[in-house]
Each structure stands twice: as C-alpha cells, then as structure tokens.
GROMACS .gro file of C-alpha atoms in nm:
model
  257
    1UNK     CA    1   0.002   0.000  -0.003
    2UNK     CA    2   0.142   0.332  -0.105
    3UNK     CA    3   0.007   0.666   0.034
    4UNK     CA    4   0.157   0.988  -0.098
    5UNK     CA    5   0.135   1.350  -0.072
    6UNK     CA    6   0.282   1.657  -0.252
    7UNK     CA    7   0.639   1.749  -0.165
    8UNK     CA    8   0.759   2.098  -0.100
    9UNK     CA    9   0.890   2.323   0.173
   10UNK     CA   10   0.610   2.210   0.419
   11UNK     CA   11   0.747   1.927   0.630
   12UNK     CA   12   1.087   1.963   0.498
   13UNK     CA   13   1.027   1.760   0.189
   14UNK     CA   14   1.244   1.767  -0.117
   15UNK     CA   15   1.115   2.008  -0.386
   16UNK     CA   16   0.957   1.822  -0.675
   17UNK     CA   17   0.939   1.488  -0.479
   18UNK     CA   18   0.624   1.307  -0.369
   19UNK     CA   19   0.622   1.212  -0.012
   20UNK     CA   20   0.518   0.849   0.024
   21UNK     CA   21   0.410   0.619   0.307
   22UNK     CA   22   0.509   0.271   0.202
   23UNK     CA   23   0.309  -0.013   0.384
   24UNK     CA   24   0.465  -0.355   0.329
   25UNK     CA   25   0.376  -0.520   0.669
   26UNK     CA   26   0.271  -0.877   0.697
   27UNK     CA   27   0.398  -0.981   0.352
   28UNK     CA   28   0.644  -1.238   0.468
   29UNK     CA   29   0.918  -1.041   0.312
   30UNK     CA   30   1.284  -1.181   0.351
   31UNK     CA   31   1.615  -1.033   0.357
   32UNK     CA   32   1.642  -1.099  -0.036
   33UNK     CA   33   1.329  -0.897  -0.100
   34UNK     CA   34   1.439  -0.608   0.145
   35UNK     CA   35   1.753  -0.588  -0.074
   36UNK     CA   36   1.548  -0.576  -0.391
   37UNK     CA   37   1.330  -0.301  -0.233
   38UNK     CA   38   1.632  -0.087  -0.152
   39UNK     CA   39   1.782  -0.147  -0.492
   40UNK     CA   40   1.443  -0.047  -0.660
   41UNK     CA   41   1.425   0.272  -0.467
   42UNK     CA   42   1.787   0.396  -0.535
   43UNK     CA   43   1.764   0.296  -0.903
   44UNK     CA   44   1.421   0.391  -0.991
   45UNK     CA   45   1.238   0.599  -0.743
   46UNK     CA   46   1.481   0.813  -0.542
   47UNK     CA   47   1.479   1.098  -0.790
   48UNK     CA   48   1.098   1.158  -0.764
   49UNK     CA   49   0.985   0.978  -0.436
   50UNK     CA   50   1.065   1.075  -0.083
   51UNK     CA   51   0.985   0.802   0.183
   52UNK     CA   52   0.802   0.958   0.479
   53UNK     CA   53   0.688   0.638   0.647
   54UNK     CA   54   0.815   0.287   0.594
   55UNK     CA   55   0.618  -0.008   0.742
   56UNK     CA   56   0.788  -0.343   0.740
   57UNK     CA   57   0.669  -0.499   1.059
   58UNK     CA   58   0.568  -0.861   1.094
   59UNK     CA   59   0.780  -0.997   0.813
   60UNK     CA   60   1.078  -1.237   0.814
   61UNK     CA   61   1.362  -0.981   0.799
   62UNK     CA   62   1.702  -1.046   0.962
   63UNK     CA   63   2.028  -0.841   0.982
   64UNK     CA   64   2.087  -0.851   0.598
   65UNK     CA   65   1.738  -0.701   0.553
   66UNK     CA   66   1.795  -0.450   0.816
   67UNK     CA   67   2.132  -0.341   0.640
   68UNK     CA   68   1.939  -0.287   0.328
   69UNK     CA   69   1.666  -0.086   0.494
   70UNK     CA   70   1.936   0.128   0.653
   71UNK     CA   71   2.015   0.263   0.320
   72UNK     CA   72   1.658   0.398   0.302
   73UNK     CA   73   1.681   0.603   0.625
   74UNK     CA   74   1.701   0.972   0.527
   75UNK     CA   75   1.651   1.293   0.730
   76UNK     CA   76   1.289   1.300   0.605
   77UNK     CA   77   1.200   0.966   0.721
   78UNK     CA   78   0.960   1.016   1.001
   79UNK     CA   79   0.854   0.649   1.094
   80UNK     CA   80   1.034   0.322   1.041
   81UNK     CA   81   0.834   0.016   1.166
   82UNK     CA   82   1.044  -0.303   1.206
   83UNK     CA   83   0.897  -0.488   1.476
   84UNK     CA   84   0.800  -0.850   1.483
   85UNK     CA   85   1.100  -0.969   1.269
   86UNK     CA   86   1.425  -1.151   1.346
   87UNK     CA   87   1.665  -0.869   1.367
   88UNK     CA   88   1.950  -0.892   1.609
   89UNK     CA   89   2.162  -0.612   1.776
   90UNK     CA   90   2.393  -0.604   1.464
   91UNK     CA   91   2.094  -0.517   1.228
   92UNK     CA   92   1.970  -0.260   1.486
   93UNK     CA   93   2.307  -0.084   1.500
   94UNK     CA   94   2.329  -0.057   1.126
   95UNK     CA   95   1.975   0.127   1.143
   96UNK     CA   96   2.113   0.364   1.403
   97UNK     CA   97   2.439   0.429   1.234
   98UNK     CA   98   2.237   0.533   0.930
   99UNK     CA   99   2.037   0.806   1.114
  100UNK     CA  100   2.197   1.143   1.040
  101UNK     CA  101   2.245   1.381   1.338
  102UNK     CA  102   2.134   1.675   1.125
  103UNK     CA  103   1.794   1.542   1.070
  104UNK     CA  104   1.643   1.801   1.296
  105UNK     CA  105   1.706   2.059   1.019
  106UNK     CA  106   1.492   1.864   0.794
  107UNK     CA  107   1.223   1.765   1.046
  108UNK     CA  108   1.151   1.880   1.408
  109UNK     CA  109   1.026   1.527   1.484
  110UNK     CA  110   1.259   1.244   1.589
  111UNK     CA  111   1.268   0.927   1.388
  112UNK     CA  112   1.003   0.692   1.535
  113UNK     CA  113   1.182   0.366   1.512
  114UNK     CA  114   0.973   0.058   1.604
  115UNK     CA  115   1.206  -0.236   1.659
  116UNK     CA  116   1.032  -0.442   1.940
  117UNK     CA  117   0.978  -0.817   1.926
  118UNK     CA  118   1.306  -0.879   1.742
  119UNK     CA  119   1.616  -1.047   1.903
  120UNK     CA  120   1.788  -0.730   2.014
  121UNK     CA  121   1.994  -0.695   2.337
  122UNK     CA  122   1.889  -0.367   2.489
  123UNK     CA  123   2.198  -0.303   2.689
  124UNK     CA  124   2.425  -0.361   2.401
  125UNK     CA  125   2.218  -0.138   2.170
  126UNK     CA  126   2.215   0.131   2.448
  127UNK     CA  127   2.595   0.103   2.470
  128UNK     CA  128   2.619   0.154   2.086
  129UNK     CA  129   2.391   0.448   2.101
  130UNK     CA  130   2.610   0.609   2.376
  131UNK     CA  131   2.911   0.568   2.150
  132UNK     CA  132   2.727   0.720   1.857
  133UNK     CA  133   2.650   1.007   2.083
  134UNK     CA  134   3.000   1.059   2.165
  135UNK     CA  135   3.130   1.018   1.816
  136UNK     CA  136   2.870   1.200   1.606
  137UNK     CA  137   2.623   1.364   1.854
  138UNK     CA  138   2.336   1.133   1.777
  139UNK     CA  139   2.082   1.140   2.061
  140UNK     CA  140   1.875   0.822   2.102
  141UNK     CA  141   1.583   0.792   2.327
  142UNK     CA  142   1.460   0.465   2.473
  143UNK     CA  143   1.133   0.564   2.653
  144UNK     CA  144   1.051   0.421   2.979
  145UNK     CA  145   0.761   0.182   2.999
  146UNK     CA  146   0.519   0.268   3.293
  147UNK     CA  147   0.188   0.154   3.422
  148UNK     CA  148  -0.104   0.361   3.286
  149UNK     CA  149  -0.271   0.360   3.620
  150UNK     CA  150  -0.512   0.132   3.837
  151UNK     CA  151  -0.809   0.239   3.657
  152UNK     CA  152  -0.652   0.104   3.323
  153UNK     CA  153  -0.576  -0.238   3.447
  154UNK     CA  154  -0.267  -0.383   3.287
  155UNK     CA  155  -0.228  -0.120   3.036
  156UNK     CA  156   0.121   0.025   2.989
  157UNK     CA  157   0.228   0.367   2.860
  158UNK     CA  158   0.544   0.523   2.740
  159UNK     CA  159   0.715   0.795   2.928
  160UNK     CA  160   0.884   1.029   2.676
  161UNK     CA  161   1.139   1.275   2.794
  162UNK     CA  162   0.978   1.625   2.840
  163UNK     CA  163   0.652   1.515   2.689
  164UNK     CA  164   0.430   1.458   2.989
  165UNK     CA  165   0.176   1.186   2.929
  166UNK     CA  166   0.199   1.232   2.551
  167UNK     CA  167   0.298   0.937   2.337
  168UNK     CA  168   0.338   0.879   1.975
  169UNK     CA  169   0.546   0.965   1.681
  170UNK     CA  170   0.421   1.324   1.655
  171UNK     CA  171   0.546   1.426   2.009
  172UNK     CA  172   0.822   1.676   1.952
  173UNK     CA  173   1.157   1.631   2.139
  174UNK     CA  174   1.523   1.700   2.135
  175UNK     CA  175   1.630   1.337   2.046
  176UNK     CA  176   1.703   1.237   1.696
  177UNK     CA  177   1.572   0.873   1.727
  178UNK     CA  178   1.305   0.726   1.952
  179UNK     CA  179   1.280   0.352   2.025
  180UNK     CA  180   0.949   0.281   2.181
  181UNK     CA  181   0.890  -0.064   2.345
  182UNK     CA  182   1.251  -0.185   2.287
  183UNK     CA  183   1.223  -0.365   2.616
  184UNK     CA  184   0.992  -0.610   2.456
  185UNK     CA  185   1.200  -0.862   2.267
  186UNK     CA  186   1.195  -1.229   2.160
  187UNK     CA  187   1.437  -1.475   2.299
  188UNK     CA  188   1.627  -1.720   2.105
  189UNK     CA  189   1.568  -2.087   2.214
  190UNK     CA  190   1.909  -2.109   2.359
  191UNK     CA  191   1.851  -1.824   2.598
  192UNK     CA  192   1.497  -1.887   2.696
  193UNK     CA  193   1.486  -1.993   3.061
  194UNK     CA  194   1.137  -2.118   3.027
  195UNK     CA  195   1.222  -2.357   2.744
  196UNK     CA  196   1.523  -2.479   2.927
  197UNK     CA  197   1.298  -2.546   3.231
  198UNK     CA  198   1.058  -2.738   3.033
  199UNK     CA  199   1.337  -2.930   2.866
  200UNK     CA  200   1.478  -3.006   3.218
  201UNK     CA  201   1.142  -3.150   3.329
  202UNK     CA  202   1.123  -3.378   3.028
  203UNK     CA  203   1.485  -3.477   3.070
  204UNK     CA  204   1.439  -3.570   3.425
  205UNK     CA  205   1.129  -3.780   3.338
  206UNK     CA  206   1.308  -3.941   3.049
  207UNK     CA  207   1.607  -4.031   3.277
  208UNK     CA  208   1.382  -4.169   3.552
  209UNK     CA  209   1.196  -4.372   3.292
  210UNK     CA  210   1.524  -4.510   3.146
  211UNK     CA  211   1.650  -4.597   3.495
  212UNK     CA  212   1.325  -4.774   3.596
  213UNK     CA  213   1.335  -4.972   3.279
  214UNK     CA  214   1.701  -5.060   3.345
  215UNK     CA  215   1.621  -5.167   3.698
  216UNK     CA  216   1.309  -5.373   3.598
  217UNK     CA  217   1.523  -5.544   3.324
  218UNK     CA  218   1.788  -5.630   3.582
  219UNK     CA  219   1.531  -5.784   3.812
  220UNK     CA  220   1.405  -6.033   3.563
  221UNK     CA  221   1.592  -6.359   3.578
  222UNK     CA  222   1.787  -6.426   3.277
  223UNK     CA  223   1.747  -6.787   3.107
  224UNK     CA  224   2.050  -7.017   3.131
  225UNK     CA  225   2.295  -6.981   2.851
  226UNK     CA  226   2.242  -7.210   2.568
  227UNK     CA  227   2.508  -7.476   2.538
  228UNK     CA  228   2.526  -7.657   2.190
  229UNK     CA  229   2.519  -8.024   2.212
  230UNK     CA  230   2.862  -8.215   2.135
  231UNK     CA  231   2.911  -8.335   1.779
  232UNK     CA  232   2.827  -8.698   1.722
  233UNK     CA  233   3.103  -8.942   1.781
  234UNK     CA  234   3.224  -9.126   1.473
  235UNK     CA  235   3.355  -9.494   1.480
  236UNK     CA  236   3.725  -9.531   1.490
  237UNK     CA  237   3.870  -9.709   1.192
  238UNK     CA  238   3.930 -10.093   1.243
  239UNK     CA  239   4.287 -10.200   1.275
  240UNK     CA  240   4.211 -10.551   1.153
  241UNK     CA  241   4.342 -10.654   0.811
  242UNK     CA  242   4.077 -10.712   0.541
  243UNK     CA  243   3.974 -11.083   0.481
  244UNK     CA  244   4.174 -11.271   0.211
  245UNK     CA  245   4.014 -11.326  -0.121
  246UNK     CA  246   3.845 -11.652  -0.200
  247UNK     CA  247   4.081 -11.920  -0.368
  248UNK     CA  248   4.050 -11.953  -0.738
  249UNK     CA  249   3.852 -12.249  -0.866
  250UNK     CA  250   4.025 -12.586  -0.920
  251UNK     CA  251   4.048 -12.733  -1.284
  252UNK     CA  252   3.740 -12.943  -1.376
  253UNK     CA  253   3.531 -12.786  -1.119
  254UNK     CA  254   3.184 -12.695  -1.236
  255UNK     CA  255   3.021 -12.389  -1.100
  256UNK     CA  256   2.669 -12.442  -0.994
  257UNK     CA  257   2.413 -12.298  -1.217
   0.00000   0.00000   0.00000
C-alpha cells in the first residue's frame, strides 16, 4: 500500500518529490526482498519519491534485510516500523548508524523507530547509542515503560522525555531517534529460561523412565545360556586286516548254475 502527498517546503520535503508512506507489513518479506526493495528505490524512485513512513513489521527480516533498509533512512523519514521480525543487535546498530544527526534541520520530529519483538539486546544497543552520541552527537531515546494507572488495569504507557503523558510519533523532542517498546524482545531458544526449564522436566522424566526400565530389566532372571550339544562321535577305523580273497576254482570244477 502506497500513500503519497505533495512535496515541497512544508514538512521539509524535497522540492519536486512526492512524499510516500510505504506499507509492506505482514507480507512475509525476507532479506532478499528487502535488498530488492532498496535497490528499486535507489535506481528507480529516489529522484522523484521521498519516503516519509516505511512499515515493514511482521515480516521475516534479519540483519541483512536491516542493513538494506538502513540505506533508505534519510533525514526526511519520520517513521520506520520493523517490529516482529528476526533482527539482532547487529541489524539494529546498522539502522542507528544510518540516522543523520542533522535530521532536525529537515524535520522537527525524531525518527519513530519501532524494533520491538526482535532479538535485540537492549544493553548492547544502548551502549552502541552512547558511543554514537560521543562520536557523532546522535541522541537516541529509549522511552521508559510505565503503568497507565489502576483504572487502566494492565495497560502500559510510554514515558517520553519532556513530553508529559503524551505518546506517539508526533510528540516533539530533542532526540534524533526514539525507540519505543524496545524492552519487549523475543528470546532465541538457547536463551529462553522457560524452554530450558521445560526441557529439564522432560529430561528428568526421561532419565527416570530409563532408569526404571533398566532396573526392571535387571530384576528379571535371565534364562540359562544355551550350550550346543557335542558333535556326534564317529566310529574309529578298524585296525584288523581285510579278509583274504577266495581261492581260485580248481580245474574241472563246475560252478553251480
């Protein structure tokens, strides 16, 4: 889905370009298709189209796709939605490194960057953001998640710096990037304590069943080992000499008929 508007001085858009909101969420896009998207924009659309919002959440993007999307980050991009993918800290760092510190000259709004429900280590990304602040002056805000109040039940809100109770991409601020809900991340199976606990339960049950089967097998008496019968005895050869042949018949002797 593409939504566009006229470019111009309002909103800091490039003169003669069409500001576009590109909606490609829930399309099962992979890294290869993200690379094709970035190539298409730079080769065919960049001269006449200016991305204002890019929605790519709930796809199958990883770090390679995030690196391709990072090339689409311009000072005029207001919203980038990459939640519910498989991006790790490396891909998230590529996105932050693509944000220009002078974006406030093109827009008074910080980049609203949604990257929750990926596989991002928040502490490592915060350390990278602090290094970017020291090296380039880039200011990254990770809003605090607070309870909305007892009358709202389990609803949670974002506490933006200097914004009171306001929340959303249109809240002005001094930061260049806002990362709402970054605290909500998926865990790979190797780091999931719940999965490890469940595996441990099944492993204990399996080991117990195997031990019980071994004990039961050991308690059953074993049948006597089979002993093959001895081979039959053959008669020893006789040591007596063979009988002599009969004498030849005498002359004139007639054989009986």
